[in-house]
Amino acid sequence: MDEPRWLNNQEKAAWISFLAASNLVTRRLEQQLKDDAGLSHTQYEVLVQLSAAEGRAMRMTELADRLVTTKSGLTYQITQLERAGLVFRRSCPSDVRGVFAELTDQGMEVLRMAAPGHVAAVREALIDALTPEQLNHVAAGLGEVSRRLRGTEAPDAG
Amino acid sequence: MDEPRWLNNQEKAAWISFLAASNLVTRRLEQQLKDDAGLSHTQYEVLVQLSAAEGRAMRMTELADRLVTTKSGLTYQITQLERAGLVFRRSCPSDVRGVFAELTDQGMEVLRMAAPGHVAAVREALIDALTPEQLNHVAAGLGEVSRRLRGTEAPDAG
DNA sequence: CAGGCGTGGTTCAGATTTGAACCAGTTGGA
DNA sequence: TCCAACTGGTTCAAATCTGAACCACGCCTG
């Protein structure tokens, strides 16, 4: 068995800052949304995606894919949002199995109320912490990382 | 109420790639560790931290801090690891309230077995996806982000 | 030395996530 | 036409996470 290629100091630093930033930012935004809008970050993202979609509606699988979550996880969250009146399900005309999640007016309104605070938090946590040039470097790097991972993604199990 | 400073396209792209990369990488590594070593990423990180610590032991709070998790979450995971025989608790001599988590030989061994596969996965997901220069840019940016967030962190509630 | 406050960890109930079935409908080829 | 393989979503039990209480002890001041 070959000696694995351990990380050198630069690489280790990159990895550690990636992990830390990922956790810290996630945690911070989760907090902010919960406090200010009573939404989890996942829920907020659902609203955002739907609000930008054709007819404010999107298929479950497509949505799960965008949010990088599992089918069963999304089923749960959509049920919650439906209960809260922010979203409703309707079946897909072209495929009986399919389900659309559609944003309600109330959902749109909640999103409108939540957005400014959320954007401010995103700025504070990430955007305004960096120079525009730094930000572009980060975007380029992480964009590449995402593209690659999406390409070799395992099929969803749930 | 002032119009919030919405994100421009560059900023939006940066934010989206950050979120996607964060989720995708996390998910991928979680998967790899579970499959190859039967550990969650949190558990793996506990072993890593302890293995690098003085006397292979660390205080609970310190550990929770490093892992960017909550006290109660760590309590749970340490209990799991203790059950598995990879870690044990012992009390702190200088402060009766304090608890040390200490790595067992078996824990060290499990870490040794898991590390190569994990490092390979980290390389594939992040490190080797980028040029060294890109990687340094990313590290610099995310390092700055982490530093800031750590500075203004809310006290742990759990 | 008492009293009040802060800290270190744990406990607990409730919310969420996960992956493995599972059901139903769709598709492609024999 | 028929059937096997696949896809879209849901369900379920088990694992994990979260935050609020809680307990016990350290620390500081009067």
XYZ file of C-alpha atoms (C1' of nucleotides) in Angstrom:
376
model
C 0.000 0.000 0.000
C 1.426 3.356 -1.090
C 1.901 6.149 1.350
C -1.036 8.475 0.803
C -0.393 12.021 -0.376
C -0.946 13.867 2.862
C -1.831 17.531 2.752
C 0.996 20.030 2.926
C 0.659 23.108 5.078
C -0.931 25.257 2.412
C -3.404 22.579 1.570
C -4.178 21.922 5.183
C -4.777 25.610 5.768
C -7.118 25.742 2.810
C -9.049 22.746 4.012
C -9.368 24.025 7.538
C -10.534 27.450 6.479
C -13.019 25.865 4.129
C -14.496 23.718 6.870
C -14.566 26.508 9.394
C -16.093 29.046 7.039
C -18.651 26.564 5.863
C -19.780 25.719 9.373
C -19.632 29.222 10.746
C -21.500 30.853 7.896
C -24.153 28.172 7.853
C -24.649 28.462 11.562
C -24.805 32.212 11.516
C -27.379 32.394 8.763
C -29.475 29.649 10.254
C -29.549 31.694 13.420
C -30.418 34.946 11.715
C -33.270 33.472 9.705
C -34.727 31.642 12.658
C -34.619 34.738 14.820
C -35.828 37.273 12.292
C -38.198 35.284 10.107
C -38.916 31.989 11.828
C -37.550 30.051 8.872
C -34.800 27.502 8.551
C -32.241 28.151 5.867
C -33.571 25.250 3.831
C -37.057 26.661 3.995
C -35.837 30.065 2.968
C -34.022 28.568 0.008
C -37.171 26.757 -1.058
C -39.021 30.049 -1.128
C -36.239 31.708 -3.078
C -36.098 28.994 -5.699
C -39.834 28.901 -6.146
C -40.138 32.661 -6.352
C -37.693 32.670 -9.241
C -39.264 29.760 -11.084
C -41.732 29.764 -13.958
C -45.185 30.047 -12.440
C -43.638 30.103 -8.958
C -43.639 26.320 -9.077
C -41.067 23.592 -9.355
C -40.964 19.821 -9.397
C -39.883 18.131 -6.173
C -36.873 16.395 -7.624
C -35.651 19.478 -9.424
C -36.000 21.446 -6.221
C -34.196 18.842 -4.150
C -31.410 18.959 -6.649
C -31.033 22.717 -6.502
C -30.996 22.728 -2.732
C -28.488 19.901 -2.561
C -30.708 17.918 -0.249
C -32.389 14.517 -0.328
C -35.820 13.724 -1.662
C -37.096 12.660 1.725
C -35.651 15.733 3.384
C -37.434 17.924 0.916
C -40.706 16.044 1.345
C -40.523 16.851 5.027
C -39.760 20.521 4.561
C -42.400 21.050 1.921
C -44.917 19.510 4.282
C -43.886 22.003 6.932
C -44.121 24.918 4.541
C -47.479 23.686 3.324
C -48.726 23.557 6.880
C -47.585 27.122 7.337
C -49.451 28.142 4.193
C -46.370 29.335 2.322
C -46.452 26.659 -0.328
C -48.865 24.083 -1.701
C -48.561 20.904 -3.718
C -50.297 20.210 -6.996
C -49.860 17.301 -9.317
C -48.049 17.463 -12.604
C -50.260 17.312 -15.713
C -47.714 15.537 -17.882
C -46.645 12.913 -15.348
C -49.124 11.673 -12.797
C -46.325 10.694 -10.431
C -44.892 14.190 -10.446
C -45.595 16.838 -7.832
C -45.170 20.560 -8.144
C -44.485 22.693 -5.118
C -45.940 26.137 -5.705
C -45.428 29.336 -3.765
C -48.537 30.955 -2.284
C -49.052 34.700 -2.089
C -48.429 34.436 1.601
C -45.195 32.572 0.905
C -44.147 35.333 -1.447
C -44.964 37.882 1.198
C -42.967 36.070 3.875
C -40.034 35.894 1.513
C -40.298 39.594 0.812
C -40.212 40.346 4.498
C -37.326 38.012 5.201
C -35.089 38.895 2.293
C -33.579 42.221 3.383
C -32.399 40.910 6.732
C -31.046 37.793 5.138
C -29.136 39.662 2.462
C -27.670 41.894 5.115
C -26.496 38.853 7.040
C -24.988 37.313 3.921
C -23.123 40.543 3.285
C -21.851 40.706 6.790
C -20.768 37.091 6.892
C -19.253 36.697 3.468
C -19.566 39.408 0.850
C -18.456 42.495 2.698
C -15.730 40.588 4.494
C -13.773 40.441 1.258
C -12.583 42.789 -1.445
C -14.374 42.388 -4.770
C -11.249 40.790 -6.152
C -11.001 38.307 -3.310
C -14.640 37.533 -3.704
C -14.175 36.752 -7.361
C -11.296 34.451 -6.589
C -13.385 32.606 -4.044
C -16.314 32.387 -6.428
C -14.123 31.017 -9.184
C -12.567 28.378 -6.972
C -15.734 27.209 -5.296
C -17.617 27.336 -8.564
C -15.124 24.912 -10.017
C -15.431 22.680 -6.981
C -19.220 22.600 -7.237
C -19.225 21.880 -10.941
C -16.964 18.905 -10.430
C -18.929 17.456 -7.582
C -22.206 17.850 -9.369
C -20.714 15.935 -12.238
C -19.874 12.879 -10.164
C -22.751 12.996 -7.767
C -24.176 9.805 -6.308
C -27.857 9.219 -7.004
C -30.147 10.209 -4.178
C -30.992 7.423 -1.791
C -34.052 8.791 -0.103
C -37.018 51.810 5.482
C -34.104 52.040 3.074
C -33.902 49.777 0.104
C -31.533 46.990 1.089
C -28.280 46.590 -0.808
C -29.184 43.566 -2.894
C -26.425 41.401 -4.259
C -25.138 42.209 -7.733
C -24.439 39.390 -10.155
C -20.872 38.838 -9.068
C -21.876 38.743 -5.454
C -24.770 36.471 -6.150
C -22.534 34.102 -8.054
C -20.079 34.052 -5.175
C -22.800 33.333 -2.664
C -24.341 30.581 -4.737
C -21.056 28.842 -5.356
C -20.228 29.107 -1.687
C -23.487 27.479 -0.652
C -23.293 24.793 -3.295
C -19.680 23.926 -2.587
C -20.292 23.880 1.114
C -23.217 21.475 0.826
C -21.737 19.288 -1.845
C -18.365 18.853 -0.186
C -19.910 18.189 3.198
C -22.268 15.635 1.742
C -19.573 13.909 -0.228
C -17.206 13.552 2.694
C -19.931 12.453 5.046
C -20.722 9.742 2.553
C -17.143 8.635 2.091
C -16.419 8.404 5.802
C -19.612 6.552 6.543
C -18.970 4.043 3.794
C -15.277 3.486 4.335
C -14.856 3.922 8.062
C -18.290 3.908 9.655
C -17.738 7.379 11.086
C -19.637 10.616 10.719
C -17.579 13.618 9.750
C -18.029 15.102 13.193
C -16.738 11.939 14.781
C -13.773 11.870 12.471
C -12.963 15.450 13.338
C -13.103 14.631 17.027
C -10.526 11.908 16.522
C -8.324 14.224 14.470
C -8.394 16.977 17.060
C -7.703 14.652 19.935
C -4.894 12.882 18.120
C -3.147 16.199 17.662
C -3.683 17.406 21.211
C -1.370 17.262 24.202
C -1.839 13.861 25.776
C -4.408 12.994 23.144
C -6.979 14.732 25.305
C -8.978 17.910 25.170
C -11.613 19.669 27.215
C -15.182 19.385 25.999
C -15.735 23.090 25.511
C -12.461 23.581 23.694
C -13.306 20.675 21.441
C -16.812 21.951 20.718
C -15.278 25.254 19.813
C -12.818 23.771 17.361
C -15.459 21.693 15.680
C -17.868 24.615 15.436
C -20.610 22.641 17.109
C -22.754 23.015 20.208
C -21.946 21.686 23.650
C -24.930 19.388 23.653
C -24.127 18.112 20.203
C -20.626 17.267 21.308
C -21.850 15.563 24.458
C -23.919 13.302 22.259
C -21.122 12.454 19.875
C -18.573 11.830 22.577
C -21.006 9.423 24.186
C -21.274 7.567 20.889
C -17.522 7.436 20.474
C -17.130 6.310 24.049
C -19.584 3.512 23.432
C -17.547 2.478 20.436
C -14.407 2.474 22.548
C -12.616 5.149 20.539
C -12.598 7.761 23.261
C -13.134 7.963 26.995
C -13.972 10.694 29.458
C -11.941 11.604 32.485
C -12.376 14.491 34.833
C -10.127 17.489 34.926
C -7.786 17.731 37.910
C -7.751 21.501 38.100
C -11.487 22.002 37.707
C -13.889 19.403 39.035
C -16.575 20.498 36.608
C -14.309 20.003 33.635
C -14.234 16.872 31.482
C -11.470 15.674 29.224
C -12.207 13.542 26.205
C -9.223 11.317 25.558
C -8.410 9.189 22.551
C -7.960 5.461 23.181
C -5.422 3.323 21.343
C -8.264 1.828 19.439
C -9.476 5.299 18.524
C -5.999 6.129 17.286
C -5.991 2.989 15.246
C -9.367 3.679 13.700
C -8.178 7.146 12.783
C -5.049 5.717 11.210
C -7.117 3.386 9.096
C -9.605 6.061 8.071
C -7.195 8.875 7.303
C -5.805 7.863 3.908
C -9.205 7.399 2.326
C -10.433 10.609 3.825
C -7.474 12.632 2.641
C -7.931 11.197 -0.828
C -11.569 12.289 -0.787
C -10.631 15.770 0.398
C -8.140 16.023 -2.432
C -10.623 14.901 -4.976
C -13.369 17.180 -3.751
C -11.414 20.343 -3.082
C -7.640 20.379 -3.211
C -6.901 18.779 -6.529
C -9.817 20.527 -8.176
C -7.878 23.781 -8.019
C -4.486 25.097 -8.978
C -2.221 25.874 -6.028
C -2.740 29.547 -6.710
C -6.509 29.220 -6.755
C -6.330 27.213 -3.591
C -4.380 29.933 -1.867
C -6.878 32.539 -2.936
C -9.699 30.456 -1.585
C -7.842 29.831 1.654
C -7.135 33.520 2.102
C -10.730 34.524 1.517
C -12.342 31.883 3.646
C -9.741 32.339 6.339
C -10.727 35.968 6.589
C -14.388 35.033 6.713
C -13.809 32.553 9.519
C -11.733 34.937 11.560
C -14.447 37.540 11.413
C -17.229 35.212 12.331
C -15.310 33.739 15.204
C -14.812 37.235 16.509
C -18.500 38.019 16.702
C -19.779 34.622 17.597
C -22.842 34.210 19.774
C -22.308 32.258 22.985
C -23.321 28.625 22.745
C -26.840 27.930 23.884
C -26.607 24.213 24.431
C -17.557 33.607 54.826
C -22.157 34.541 52.408
C -24.452 35.614 48.103
C -24.664 36.349 43.335
C -23.013 35.575 38.972
C -20.578 33.040 35.354
C -18.885 28.631 33.492
C -18.583 23.495 32.163
C -21.319 19.722 30.985
C -25.355 17.083 30.833
C -30.229 16.158 30.156
C -34.448 16.430 27.856
C -38.081 17.081 24.508
C -38.901 18.438 20.019
C -37.388 19.221 15.256
C -34.808 17.618 11.487
C -32.144 14.420 8.638
C -30.983 10.016 6.720
C -31.351 5.905 3.961
C -33.836 2.000 3.084
C -38.151 0.245 1.772
C -42.183 1.031 -0.721
C -46.028 2.332 -4.087
C -47.385 3.833 -8.432
C -46.722 5.191 -12.901
C -43.440 5.325 -17.096
C -40.492 3.547 -20.501
C -38.137 0.645 -23.700
C -37.585 -3.517 -25.908
C -38.986 -8.492 -26.999
C -49.108 -6.288 -26.001
C -46.292 -7.463 -21.975
C -42.916 -7.304 -18.742
C -38.632 -5.838 -16.536
C -36.202 -1.916 -15.193
C -36.408 2.756 -13.912
C -38.239 7.155 -11.946
C -40.839 10.394 -8.766
C -42.375 10.852 -4.211
C -43.651 9.315 0.191
C -43.254 6.722 4.472
C -40.947 4.889 8.335
C -37.721 4.007 12.040
C -33.383 5.272 13.656
C -29.762 8.682 14.285
C -28.604 13.296 15.011
C -29.063 18.151 16.183
C -30.916 22.172 18.745
C -31.825 25.147 22.513
C -33.607 25.662 26.874
C -33.381 24.042 31.497
C -30.628 22.301 34.926
C -26.841 20.920 38.300
C -22.577 21.773 40.425
C -18.920 24.157 41.037
C -15.514 28.330 40.627
C -14.891 33.219 41.326
C -15.541 37.717 43.047
C -17.121 41.155 46.029
C -19.007 42.923 50.312
